[in-house]
Coordinates of C-alpha atoms in Angstrom, one line a residue:
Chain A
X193 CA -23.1 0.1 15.6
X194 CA -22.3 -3.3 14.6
X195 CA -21.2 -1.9 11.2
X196 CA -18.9 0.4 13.3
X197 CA -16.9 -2.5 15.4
X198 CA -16.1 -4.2 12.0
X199 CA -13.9 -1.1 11.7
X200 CA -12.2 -1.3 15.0
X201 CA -10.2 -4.6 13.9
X202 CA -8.6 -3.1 10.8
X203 CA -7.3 -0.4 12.7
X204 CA -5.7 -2.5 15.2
X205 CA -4.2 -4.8 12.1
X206 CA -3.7 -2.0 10.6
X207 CA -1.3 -0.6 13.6
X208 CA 0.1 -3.8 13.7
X209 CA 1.1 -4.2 10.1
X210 CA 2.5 -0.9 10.8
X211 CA 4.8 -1.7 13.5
X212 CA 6.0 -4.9 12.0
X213 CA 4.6 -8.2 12.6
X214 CA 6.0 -11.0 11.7
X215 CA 4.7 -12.0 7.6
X216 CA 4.1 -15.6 6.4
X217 CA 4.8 -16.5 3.2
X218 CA 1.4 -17.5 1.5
X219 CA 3.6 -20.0 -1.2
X220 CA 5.2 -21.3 1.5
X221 CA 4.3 -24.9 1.6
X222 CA 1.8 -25.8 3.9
X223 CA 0.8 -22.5 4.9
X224 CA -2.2 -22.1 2.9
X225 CA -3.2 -25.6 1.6
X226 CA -2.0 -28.9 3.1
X227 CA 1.5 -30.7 2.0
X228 CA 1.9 -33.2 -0.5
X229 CA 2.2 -36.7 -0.3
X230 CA 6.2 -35.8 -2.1
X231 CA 6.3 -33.5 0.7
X232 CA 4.9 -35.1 3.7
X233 CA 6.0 -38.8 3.6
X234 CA 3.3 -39.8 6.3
X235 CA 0.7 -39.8 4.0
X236 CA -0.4 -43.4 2.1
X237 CA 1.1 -42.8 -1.5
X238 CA 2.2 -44.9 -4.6
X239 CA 4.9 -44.0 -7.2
X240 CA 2.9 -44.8 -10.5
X241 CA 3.3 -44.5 -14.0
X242 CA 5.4 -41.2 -13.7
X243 CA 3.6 -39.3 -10.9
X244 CA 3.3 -39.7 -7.0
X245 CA -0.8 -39.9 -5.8
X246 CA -2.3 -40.0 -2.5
X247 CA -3.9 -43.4 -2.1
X248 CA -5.0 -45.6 0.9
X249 CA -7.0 -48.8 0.6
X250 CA -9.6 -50.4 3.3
X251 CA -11.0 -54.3 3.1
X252 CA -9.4 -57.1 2.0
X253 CA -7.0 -57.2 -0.7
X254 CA -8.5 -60.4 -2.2
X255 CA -11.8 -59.0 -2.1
X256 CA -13.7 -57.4 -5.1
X257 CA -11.7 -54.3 -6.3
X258 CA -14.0 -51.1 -5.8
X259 CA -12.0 -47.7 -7.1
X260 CA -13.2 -44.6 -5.9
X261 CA -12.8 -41.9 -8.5
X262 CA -13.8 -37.9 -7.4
X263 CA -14.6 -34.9 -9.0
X264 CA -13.3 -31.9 -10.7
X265 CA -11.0 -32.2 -12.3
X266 CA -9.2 -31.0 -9.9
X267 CA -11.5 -32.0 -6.4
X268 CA -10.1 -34.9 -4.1
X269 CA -11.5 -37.8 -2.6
X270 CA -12.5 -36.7 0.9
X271 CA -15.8 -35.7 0.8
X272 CA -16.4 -39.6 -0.9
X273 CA -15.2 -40.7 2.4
X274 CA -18.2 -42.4 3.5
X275 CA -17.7 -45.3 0.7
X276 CA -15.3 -46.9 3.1
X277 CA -18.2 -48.7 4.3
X278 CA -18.4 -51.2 1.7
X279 CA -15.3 -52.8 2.9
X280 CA -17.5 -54.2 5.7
X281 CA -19.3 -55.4 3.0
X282 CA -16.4 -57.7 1.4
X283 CA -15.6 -55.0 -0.8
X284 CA -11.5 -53.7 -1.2
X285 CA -11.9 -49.9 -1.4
X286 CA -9.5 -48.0 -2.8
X287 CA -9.3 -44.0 -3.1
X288 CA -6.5 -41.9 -4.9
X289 CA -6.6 -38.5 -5.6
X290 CA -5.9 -37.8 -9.1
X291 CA -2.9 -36.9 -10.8
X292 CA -1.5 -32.9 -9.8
X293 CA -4.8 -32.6 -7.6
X294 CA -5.6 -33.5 -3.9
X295 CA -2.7 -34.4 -1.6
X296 CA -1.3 -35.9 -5.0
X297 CA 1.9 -34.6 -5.9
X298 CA 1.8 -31.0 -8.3
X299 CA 2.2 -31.6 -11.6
X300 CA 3.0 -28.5 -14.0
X301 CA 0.5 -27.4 -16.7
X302 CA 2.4 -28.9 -19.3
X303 CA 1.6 -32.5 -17.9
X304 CA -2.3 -31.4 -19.1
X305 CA -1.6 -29.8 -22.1
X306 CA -0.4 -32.6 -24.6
X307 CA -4.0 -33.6 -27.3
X308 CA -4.0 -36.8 -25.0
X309 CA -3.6 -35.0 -21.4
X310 CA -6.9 -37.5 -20.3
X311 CA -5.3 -40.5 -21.8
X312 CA -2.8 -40.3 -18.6
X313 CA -5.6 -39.9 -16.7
X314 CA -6.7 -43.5 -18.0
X315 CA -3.4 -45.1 -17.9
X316 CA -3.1 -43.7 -14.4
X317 CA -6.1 -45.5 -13.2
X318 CA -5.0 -49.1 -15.3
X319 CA -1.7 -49.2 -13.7
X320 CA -3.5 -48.4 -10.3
X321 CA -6.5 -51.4 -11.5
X322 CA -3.3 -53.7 -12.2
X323 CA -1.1 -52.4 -8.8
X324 CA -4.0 -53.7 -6.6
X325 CA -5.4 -56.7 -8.5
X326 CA -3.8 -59.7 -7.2
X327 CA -5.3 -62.3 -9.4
X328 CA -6.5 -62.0 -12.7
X329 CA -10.1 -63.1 -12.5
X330 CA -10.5 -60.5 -9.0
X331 CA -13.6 -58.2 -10.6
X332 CA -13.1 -54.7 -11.0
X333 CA -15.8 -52.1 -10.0
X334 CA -15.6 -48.3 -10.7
X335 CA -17.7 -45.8 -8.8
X336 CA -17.0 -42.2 -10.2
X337 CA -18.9 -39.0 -9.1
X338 CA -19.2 -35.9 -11.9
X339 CA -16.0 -35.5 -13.6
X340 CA -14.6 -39.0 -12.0
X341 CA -18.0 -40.9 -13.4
X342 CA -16.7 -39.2 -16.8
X343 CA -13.5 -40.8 -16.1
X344 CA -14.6 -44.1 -15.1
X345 CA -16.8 -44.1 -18.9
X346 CA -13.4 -42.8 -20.6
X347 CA -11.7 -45.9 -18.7
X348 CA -14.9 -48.7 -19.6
X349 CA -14.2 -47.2 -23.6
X350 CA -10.9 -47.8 -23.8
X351 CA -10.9 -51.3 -21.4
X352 CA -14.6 -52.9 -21.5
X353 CA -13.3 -55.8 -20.6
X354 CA -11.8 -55.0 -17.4
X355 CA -14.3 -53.7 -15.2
X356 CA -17.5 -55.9 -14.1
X357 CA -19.6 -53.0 -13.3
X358 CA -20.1 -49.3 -12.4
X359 CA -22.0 -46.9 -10.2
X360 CA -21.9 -43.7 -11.9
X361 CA -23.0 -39.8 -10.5
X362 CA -23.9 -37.0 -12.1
X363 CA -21.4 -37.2 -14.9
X364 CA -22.0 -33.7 -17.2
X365 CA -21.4 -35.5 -20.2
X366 CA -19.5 -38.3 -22.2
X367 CA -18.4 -35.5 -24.5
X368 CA -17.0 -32.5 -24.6
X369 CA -20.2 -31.1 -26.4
X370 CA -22.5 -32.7 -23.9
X371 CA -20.1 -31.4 -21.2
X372 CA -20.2 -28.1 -21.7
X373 CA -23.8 -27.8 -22.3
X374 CA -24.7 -29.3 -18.8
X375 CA -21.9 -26.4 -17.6
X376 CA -23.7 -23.7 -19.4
X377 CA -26.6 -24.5 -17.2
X378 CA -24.6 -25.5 -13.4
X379 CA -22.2 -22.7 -13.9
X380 CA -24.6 -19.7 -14.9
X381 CA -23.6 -16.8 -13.3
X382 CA -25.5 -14.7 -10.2
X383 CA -23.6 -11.6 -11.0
X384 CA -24.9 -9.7 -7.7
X385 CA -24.9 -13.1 -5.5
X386 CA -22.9 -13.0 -2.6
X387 CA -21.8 -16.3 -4.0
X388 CA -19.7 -14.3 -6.7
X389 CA -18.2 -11.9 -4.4
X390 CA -17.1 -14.7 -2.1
X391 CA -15.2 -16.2 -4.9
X392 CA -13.9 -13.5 -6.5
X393 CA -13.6 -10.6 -3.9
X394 CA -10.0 -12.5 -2.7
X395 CA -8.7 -12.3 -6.6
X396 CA -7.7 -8.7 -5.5
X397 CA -5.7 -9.8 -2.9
X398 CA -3.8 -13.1 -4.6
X399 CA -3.2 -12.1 -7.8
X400 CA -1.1 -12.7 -10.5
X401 CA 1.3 -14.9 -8.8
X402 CA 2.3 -18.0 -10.4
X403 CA 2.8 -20.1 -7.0
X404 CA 0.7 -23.4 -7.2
X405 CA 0.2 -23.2 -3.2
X406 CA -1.1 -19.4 -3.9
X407 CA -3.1 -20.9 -7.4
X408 CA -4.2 -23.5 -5.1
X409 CA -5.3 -21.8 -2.1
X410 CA -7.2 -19.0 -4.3
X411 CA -9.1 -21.8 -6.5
X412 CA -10.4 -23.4 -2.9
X413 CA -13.2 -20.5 -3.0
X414 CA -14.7 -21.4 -5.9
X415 CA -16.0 -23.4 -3.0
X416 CA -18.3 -20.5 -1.9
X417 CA -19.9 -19.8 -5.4
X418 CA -20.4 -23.9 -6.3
X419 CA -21.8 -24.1 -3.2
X420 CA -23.1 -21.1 -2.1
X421 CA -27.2 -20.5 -0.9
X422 CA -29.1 -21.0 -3.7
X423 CA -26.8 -22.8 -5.7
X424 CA -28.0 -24.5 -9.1
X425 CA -26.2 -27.9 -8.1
X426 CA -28.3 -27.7 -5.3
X427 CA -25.7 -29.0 -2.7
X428 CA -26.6 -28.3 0.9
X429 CA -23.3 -26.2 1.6
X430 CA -19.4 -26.1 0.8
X431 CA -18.2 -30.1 1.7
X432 CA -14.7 -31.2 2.6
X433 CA -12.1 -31.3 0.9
X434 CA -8.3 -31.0 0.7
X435 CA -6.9 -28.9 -1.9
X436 CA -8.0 -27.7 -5.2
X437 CA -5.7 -28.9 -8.1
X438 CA -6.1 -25.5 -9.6
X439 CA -3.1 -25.9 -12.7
X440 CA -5.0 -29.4 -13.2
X441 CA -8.5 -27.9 -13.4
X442 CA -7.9 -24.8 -15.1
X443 CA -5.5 -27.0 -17.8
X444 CA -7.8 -29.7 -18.4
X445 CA -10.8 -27.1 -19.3
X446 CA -8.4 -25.5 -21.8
X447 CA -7.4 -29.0 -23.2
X448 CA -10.7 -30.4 -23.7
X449 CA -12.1 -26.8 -25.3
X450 CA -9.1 -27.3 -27.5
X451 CA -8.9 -31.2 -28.4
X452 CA -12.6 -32.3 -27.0
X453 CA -13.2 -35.7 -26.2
X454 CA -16.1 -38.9 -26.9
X455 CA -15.8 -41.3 -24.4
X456 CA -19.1 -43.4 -25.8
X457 CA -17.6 -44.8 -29.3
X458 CA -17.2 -48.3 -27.7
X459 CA -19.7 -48.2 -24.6
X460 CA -21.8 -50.5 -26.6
X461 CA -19.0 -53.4 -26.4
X462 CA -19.3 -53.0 -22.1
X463 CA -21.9 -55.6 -21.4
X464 CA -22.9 -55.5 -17.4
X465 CA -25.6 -53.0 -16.0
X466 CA -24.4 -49.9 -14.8
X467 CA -26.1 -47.9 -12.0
X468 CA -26.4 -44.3 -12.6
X469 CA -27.6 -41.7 -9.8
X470 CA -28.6 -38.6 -10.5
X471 CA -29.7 -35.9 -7.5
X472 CA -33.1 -34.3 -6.8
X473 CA -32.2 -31.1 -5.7
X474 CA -29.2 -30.4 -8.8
X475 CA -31.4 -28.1 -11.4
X476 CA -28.9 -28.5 -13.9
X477 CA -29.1 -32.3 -14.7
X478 CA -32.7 -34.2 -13.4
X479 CA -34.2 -37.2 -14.9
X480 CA -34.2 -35.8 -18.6
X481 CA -30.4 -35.5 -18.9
X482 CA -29.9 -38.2 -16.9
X483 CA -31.7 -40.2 -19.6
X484 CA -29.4 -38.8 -22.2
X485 CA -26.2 -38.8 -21.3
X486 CA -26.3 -42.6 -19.9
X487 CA -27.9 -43.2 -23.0
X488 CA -24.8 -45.2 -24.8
X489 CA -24.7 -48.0 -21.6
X490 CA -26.6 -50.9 -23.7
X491 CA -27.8 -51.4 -20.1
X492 CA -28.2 -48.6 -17.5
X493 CA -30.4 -48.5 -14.2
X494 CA -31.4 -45.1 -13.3
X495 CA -31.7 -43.8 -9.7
X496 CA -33.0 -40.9 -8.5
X497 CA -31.1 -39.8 -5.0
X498 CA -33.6 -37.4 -2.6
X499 CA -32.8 -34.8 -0.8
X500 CA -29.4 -34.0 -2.0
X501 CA -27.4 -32.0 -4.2
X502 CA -24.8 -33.2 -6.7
X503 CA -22.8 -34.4 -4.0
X504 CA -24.3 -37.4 -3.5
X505 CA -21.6 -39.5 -1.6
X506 CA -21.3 -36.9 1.0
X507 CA -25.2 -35.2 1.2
X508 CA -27.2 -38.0 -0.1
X509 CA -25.5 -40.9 1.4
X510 CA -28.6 -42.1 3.2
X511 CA -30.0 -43.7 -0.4
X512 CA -26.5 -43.1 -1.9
X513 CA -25.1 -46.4 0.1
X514 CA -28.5 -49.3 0.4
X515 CA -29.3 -48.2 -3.6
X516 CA -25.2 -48.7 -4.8
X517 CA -25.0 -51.8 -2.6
X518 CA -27.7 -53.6 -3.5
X519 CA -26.1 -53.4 -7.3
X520 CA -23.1 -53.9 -6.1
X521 CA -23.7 -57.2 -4.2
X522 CA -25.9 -58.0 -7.6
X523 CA -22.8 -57.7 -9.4
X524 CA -20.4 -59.0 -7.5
Chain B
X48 CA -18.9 22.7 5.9
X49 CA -18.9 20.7 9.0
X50 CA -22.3 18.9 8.6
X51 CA -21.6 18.5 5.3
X52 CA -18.2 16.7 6.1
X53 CA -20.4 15.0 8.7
X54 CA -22.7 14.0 6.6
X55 CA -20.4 12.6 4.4
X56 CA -18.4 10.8 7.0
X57 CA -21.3 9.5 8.6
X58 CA -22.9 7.9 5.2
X59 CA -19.2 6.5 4.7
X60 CA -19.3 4.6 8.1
X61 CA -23.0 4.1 8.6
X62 CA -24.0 2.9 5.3
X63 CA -20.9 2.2 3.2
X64 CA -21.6 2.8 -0.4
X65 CA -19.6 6.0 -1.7
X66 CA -17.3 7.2 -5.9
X67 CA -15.9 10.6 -6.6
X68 CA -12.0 10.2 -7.5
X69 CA -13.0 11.1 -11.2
X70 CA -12.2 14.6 -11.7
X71 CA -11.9 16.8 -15.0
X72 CA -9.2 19.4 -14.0
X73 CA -10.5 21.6 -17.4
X74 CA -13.9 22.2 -15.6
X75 CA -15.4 25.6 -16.1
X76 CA -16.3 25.7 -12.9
X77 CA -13.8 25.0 -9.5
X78 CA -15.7 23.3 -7.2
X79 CA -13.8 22.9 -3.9
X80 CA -16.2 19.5 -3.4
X81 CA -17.1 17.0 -5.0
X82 CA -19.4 14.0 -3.9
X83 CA -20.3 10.8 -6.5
X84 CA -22.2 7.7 -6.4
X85 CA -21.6 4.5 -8.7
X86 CA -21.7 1.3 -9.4
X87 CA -19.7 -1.4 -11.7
X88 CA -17.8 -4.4 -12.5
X89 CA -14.4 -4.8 -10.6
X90 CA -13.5 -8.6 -9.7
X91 CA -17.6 -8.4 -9.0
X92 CA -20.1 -6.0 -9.0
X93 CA -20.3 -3.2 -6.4
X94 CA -21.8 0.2 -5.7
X95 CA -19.6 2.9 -3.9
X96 CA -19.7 6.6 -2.9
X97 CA -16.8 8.9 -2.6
X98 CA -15.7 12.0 -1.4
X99 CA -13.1 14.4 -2.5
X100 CA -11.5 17.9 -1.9
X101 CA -9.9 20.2 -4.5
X102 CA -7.2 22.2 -4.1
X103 CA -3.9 23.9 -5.4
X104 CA -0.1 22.8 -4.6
X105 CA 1.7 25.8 -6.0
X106 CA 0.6 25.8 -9.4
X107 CA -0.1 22.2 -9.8
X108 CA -4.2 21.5 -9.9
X109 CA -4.6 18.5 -7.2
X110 CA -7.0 16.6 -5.0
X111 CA -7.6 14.6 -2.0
X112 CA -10.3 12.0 -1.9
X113 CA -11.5 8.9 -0.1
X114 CA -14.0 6.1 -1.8
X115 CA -16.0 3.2 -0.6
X116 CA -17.1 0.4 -2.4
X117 CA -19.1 -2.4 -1.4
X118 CA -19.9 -5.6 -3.6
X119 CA -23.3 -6.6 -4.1
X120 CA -24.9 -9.6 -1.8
X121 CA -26.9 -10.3 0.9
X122 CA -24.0 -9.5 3.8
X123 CA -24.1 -6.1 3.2
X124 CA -20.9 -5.3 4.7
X125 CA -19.2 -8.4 5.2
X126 CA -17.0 -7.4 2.0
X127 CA -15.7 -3.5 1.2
X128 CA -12.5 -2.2 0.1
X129 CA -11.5 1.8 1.3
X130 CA -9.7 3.7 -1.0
X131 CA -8.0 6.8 -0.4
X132 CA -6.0 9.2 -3.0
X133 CA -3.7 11.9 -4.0
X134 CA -4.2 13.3 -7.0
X135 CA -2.1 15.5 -9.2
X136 CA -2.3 17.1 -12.3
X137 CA 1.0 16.8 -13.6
X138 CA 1.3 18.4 -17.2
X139 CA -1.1 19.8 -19.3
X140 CA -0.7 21.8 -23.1
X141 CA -3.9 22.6 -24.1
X142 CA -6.8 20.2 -23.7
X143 CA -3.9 17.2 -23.5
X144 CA -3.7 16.7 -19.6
X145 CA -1.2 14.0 -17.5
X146 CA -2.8 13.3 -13.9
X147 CA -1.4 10.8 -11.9
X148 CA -3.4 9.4 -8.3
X149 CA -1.1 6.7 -5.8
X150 CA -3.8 5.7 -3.1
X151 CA -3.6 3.5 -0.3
X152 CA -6.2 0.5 0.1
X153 CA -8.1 -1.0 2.6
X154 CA -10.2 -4.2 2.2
X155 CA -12.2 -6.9 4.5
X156 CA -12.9 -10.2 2.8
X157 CA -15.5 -12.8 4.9
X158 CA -17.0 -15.9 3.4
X159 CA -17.6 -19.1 4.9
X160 CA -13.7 -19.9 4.4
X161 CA -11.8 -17.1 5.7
X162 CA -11.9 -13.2 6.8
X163 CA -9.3 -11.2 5.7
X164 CA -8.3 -7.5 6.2
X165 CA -6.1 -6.5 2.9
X166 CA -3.6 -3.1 3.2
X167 CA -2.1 -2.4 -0.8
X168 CA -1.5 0.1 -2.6
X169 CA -2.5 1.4 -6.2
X170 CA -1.3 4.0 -8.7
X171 CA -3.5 4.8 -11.5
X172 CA -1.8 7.3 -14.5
X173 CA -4.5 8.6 -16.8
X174 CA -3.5 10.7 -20.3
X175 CA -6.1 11.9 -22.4
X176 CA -8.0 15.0 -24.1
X177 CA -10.5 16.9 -21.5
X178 CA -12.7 19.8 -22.6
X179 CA -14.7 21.8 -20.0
X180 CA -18.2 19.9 -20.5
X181 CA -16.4 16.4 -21.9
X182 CA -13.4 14.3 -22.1
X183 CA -11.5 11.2 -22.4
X184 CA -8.9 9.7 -20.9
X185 CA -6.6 6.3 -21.3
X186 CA -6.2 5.0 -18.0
X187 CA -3.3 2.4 -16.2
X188 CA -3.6 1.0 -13.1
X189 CA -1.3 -1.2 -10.8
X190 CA -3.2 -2.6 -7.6
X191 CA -0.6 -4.2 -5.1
X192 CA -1.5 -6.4 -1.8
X193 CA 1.2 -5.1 0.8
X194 CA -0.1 -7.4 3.3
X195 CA -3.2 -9.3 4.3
X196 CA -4.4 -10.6 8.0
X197 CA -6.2 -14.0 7.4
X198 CA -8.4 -15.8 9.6
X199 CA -9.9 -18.9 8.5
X200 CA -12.8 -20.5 9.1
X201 CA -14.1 -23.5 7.1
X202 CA -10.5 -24.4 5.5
X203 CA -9.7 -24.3 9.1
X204 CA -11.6 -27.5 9.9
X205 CA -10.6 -28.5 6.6
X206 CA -6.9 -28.4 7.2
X207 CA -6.4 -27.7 10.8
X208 CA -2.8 -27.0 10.6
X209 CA -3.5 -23.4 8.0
X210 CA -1.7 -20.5 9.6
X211 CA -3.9 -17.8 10.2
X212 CA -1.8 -14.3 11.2
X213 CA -0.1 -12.0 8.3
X214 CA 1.2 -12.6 5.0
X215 CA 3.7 -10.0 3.5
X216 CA 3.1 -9.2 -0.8
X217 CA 0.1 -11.8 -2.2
X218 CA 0.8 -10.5 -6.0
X219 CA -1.2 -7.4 -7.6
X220 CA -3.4 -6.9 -10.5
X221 CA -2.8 -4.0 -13.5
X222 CA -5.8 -2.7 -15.3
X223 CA -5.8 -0.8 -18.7
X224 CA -8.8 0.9 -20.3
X225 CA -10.5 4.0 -20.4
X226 CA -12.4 7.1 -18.7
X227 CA -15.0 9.1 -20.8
X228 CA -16.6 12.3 -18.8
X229 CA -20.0 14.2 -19.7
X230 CA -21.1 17.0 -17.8
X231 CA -24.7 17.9 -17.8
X232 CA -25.9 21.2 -15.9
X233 CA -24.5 21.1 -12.5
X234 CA -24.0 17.2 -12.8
X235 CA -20.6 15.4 -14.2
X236 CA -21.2 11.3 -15.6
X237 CA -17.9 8.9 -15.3
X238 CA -17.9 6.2 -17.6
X239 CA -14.6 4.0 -16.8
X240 CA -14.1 0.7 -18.6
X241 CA -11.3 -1.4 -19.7
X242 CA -9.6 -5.0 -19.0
X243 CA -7.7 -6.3 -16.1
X244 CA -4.4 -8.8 -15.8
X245 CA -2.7 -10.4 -13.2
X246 CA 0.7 -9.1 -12.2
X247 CA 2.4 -11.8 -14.4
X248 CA -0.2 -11.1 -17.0
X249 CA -0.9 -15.3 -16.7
X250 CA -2.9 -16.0 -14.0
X251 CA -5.9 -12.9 -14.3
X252 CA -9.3 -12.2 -12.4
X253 CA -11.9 -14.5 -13.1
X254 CA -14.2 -11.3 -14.5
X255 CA -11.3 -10.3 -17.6
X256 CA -13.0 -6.8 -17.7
X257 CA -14.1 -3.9 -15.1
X258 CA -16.9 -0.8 -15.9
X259 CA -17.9 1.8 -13.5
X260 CA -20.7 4.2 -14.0
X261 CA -20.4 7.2 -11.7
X262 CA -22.7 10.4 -11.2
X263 CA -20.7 13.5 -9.8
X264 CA -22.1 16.3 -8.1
X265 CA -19.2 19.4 -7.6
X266 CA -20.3 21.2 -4.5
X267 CA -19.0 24.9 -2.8
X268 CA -16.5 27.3 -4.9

């Protein structure tokens, strides 16, 4: 019977449609997926090198820098929310959400396409390092989860000297190659979950339009297959978030299948420990790969954070924060 | 006739899983019924049953039917999509046969994020070579959302201000690829495959392809 009265509703819309209600425009811009910081000026921004991103700071501003760098490419920073604590602990916290991704303005595909489309990536986060540094001996910490651990390694190759320490989750790899291994195994496909269907059943209904609101609203339920029951990455369910960069993501993939990338050829020049965390629950990564990717640190401690999934800042804050604090209070 | 209709109706409401829209108009045999069961790759994988009813407008060969698919999961009926067509055969010379089948869609999408009820429409042209016991046909389809009721749920806590209510045309998909027939005895096989695109041909399904696998069985004269 129950079956039955699922019926009873489409009729009704049905009718309605019929006599002509009133239809939204799913590009329209906040409609779907949340403004912009270009589009809604009440959100904490900064205008930097060439793109508009969705920043906000807590502690002091002469305190030690801690930069908060997410996921994806293409996540944002508000399920990393909790790390706003360490401002009580003398830290200044800052979070941005990544170029074209988050409340960040859009950026078109073509801003990821270029051979060195991670490069500005990089440079975005040094002119951010250099915006809120306000002397020159102020330390710089980086604490990157997945893809923004990745990010924070492609930063410590390029700049060892700028950064005094790092607490680093779950990144899949410091290369393309190693990426894309670690994807073959948290990406395998349930073809008759009803993960899949949740993700891709609405494809049929927003589909082939070229909108980034429409591109962006669609990607946000990859959330239901990433974190579906019985998901590899072993997170406890879908986790906030603002708006999937979709263009950024699906770019970025394509660029570094195309160019690649090796983020380790000077790691051995970056002299302070590193903390790296990996999750109990993730399948896909555990202590072995762990071991392996944070291999080229001359000086990695390794972590093991219980009872969560890969995302540790949000479901596995309870170690997450005393084991990340007491390195960082080490380092500091 | 009734209980069969019944029946039919009944299975279609009660346990949603009906697919029998395939039809080979060069059949020996003209069965006023027909009643198929399948399963395949469309966006994600699904089972279905369908229904359809065979009959002649003037001298044109054409047919009603209605087909229910349901993806694969552990909410059984949480997700379905109701498809019901016209079908016509419009020319034929020889075994060379023209059909073409506009249907009208209805779908219910529920995941942890939203629910939505989908209305589209589709029209699917198939040309090809059909023989009484075989055949095969090249098939193109356009698939178009008309409008969609949404009703969020977790992006509703995650963005408070999301409008639920009605959205007018969310894009449409085209498919291309082709339908092989067998029939065997009193049983006819479907065998549909091909590859899918967005409307813009840019931004396509994440599953580039779709199959179907469909067993037929014509019923009444």
């Amino acid at each position: 019977m129950r079956k039955v009265k699922r019926f009873i509703p489409l009729l009704l819309i049905t009718g309605c449609c019929a006599s002509s209600c009133r239809m939204e425009d799913a590009a329209k811009p906040g409609a779907l997926v949340p403004l912009t910081v270009d589009q809604d000026f009440t959100l904490p921004s900064v205008h930097i090198n060439g793109t508009h991103l969705h920043v906000e700071s807590f502690g002091k501003p002469g305190d030690p820098l801690l930069f908060i760098i997410h996921g994806g490419p293409g996540g944002d920073y508000r399920s990393m929310l909790n790390a706003r604590a360490y401002a009580k602990d003398g830290f200044h916290v800052v979070f941005y959400d990544q170029r074209g991704t988050g409340l960040s303005k859009r950026e078109n595909a073509e801003n990821f396409q270029g051979e060195n489309a991670v490069q500005l990536f990089i440079d975005d986060l040094d002119a951010l390092i250099t915006f809120f540094r306000v002397t020159d001996t102020q330390k710089v910490f980086l604490m990157g989860h997945s893809w923004g651990a990745m990010l924070a390694t492609g930063y410590i190759n390029q700049h060892p000297h700028k950064v005094s320490g790092a607490v680093l989750s779950e990144p899949g790899g410091f290369s393309w190659a190693q990426t894309s291994e670690y994807l073959s195994r948290s990406n395998k496909v349930k073809f008759f979950s009803e993960a899949l269907s949740d993700m891709t059943f609405p494809e049929q209904i927003f589909a082939g339009r070229p909108e980034h609101e429409i591109l962006d609203y669609k990607a946000a339920f990859a959330a239901n297959y990433e974190n579906g029951p019985g998901n590899t990455i072993g997170n406890a369910g879908i986790y906030p978030f603002w708006r999937s960069g979709a263009v950024s993501f699906k770019t970025l993939i394509e660029n570094a299948e195309k160019y690649g990338f090796d983020f380790t050829t000077r790691l051995h020049l970056f002299k302070p420990k590193i903390l790296f965390l990996y999750s109990e629950l993730n399948t896909a990564y555990g202590k072995n790969w762990a071991e392996t990717v944070s291999s080229p640190y001359p000086d990695a401690e390794l972590k093991l954070i219980r009872n969560s999934g890969h995302e540790v800042l949000h479901f596995g804050w309870a170690d997450y924060y005393p084991y990340s604090l007491t390195y960082l209070n080490q380092m500091k | 006739m009734k209980t069969l209709l019944k029946t039919v109706l009944l299975t279609f409401l009660l346990h949603p899983s009906l697919s029998a829209q395939d039809i080979n108009w060069r059949a020996k045999d003209s069965p006023r019924h027909l009643v198929a069961a399948g399963f395949g790759a469309d966006y994600n994988f699904y089972y279905n049953v369908s229904y359809g009813y065979l009959f002649r407008s003037g001298s044109i060969p054409a047919a009603i039917g209605t087909e229910f698919s349901l993806p694969f999961g552990s909410e059984i009926a949480d997700d379905w999509k109701w498809r019901t067509s016209v079908q016509a055969e419009l020319w034929h010379r020889g075994n060379l046969s023209l059909s073409v089948r506009p249907a009208f869609i209805l779908r219910r999408h529920a995941s942890p994020l939203a629910r939505m009820y989908n209305v589209a429409a589709d029209v699917t042209v198939l040309w090809g070579y059909l023989k009484p016991k075989w055949g095969i046909m090249a098939l193109a389809n356009y698939d178009g959302a008309i409008a969609t009721h949404i009703k969020h749920r977790l992006l509703k806590e995650s963005y408070p201000e999301i409008t639920d209510g009605w959205y007018g045309k969310t894009g449409g998909n085209f498919k291309l690829g082709t339908r092989a027939n067998l029939s065997v005895k009193s049983w006819n096989v479907y065998f549909t495959a091909g590859k899918h695109f967005g409307q813009n041909f840019k931004d396509n399904p994440t599953l580039p392809f779709f199959l179907e696998l469909a067993v037929q069985r014509p019923l009444g004269k």
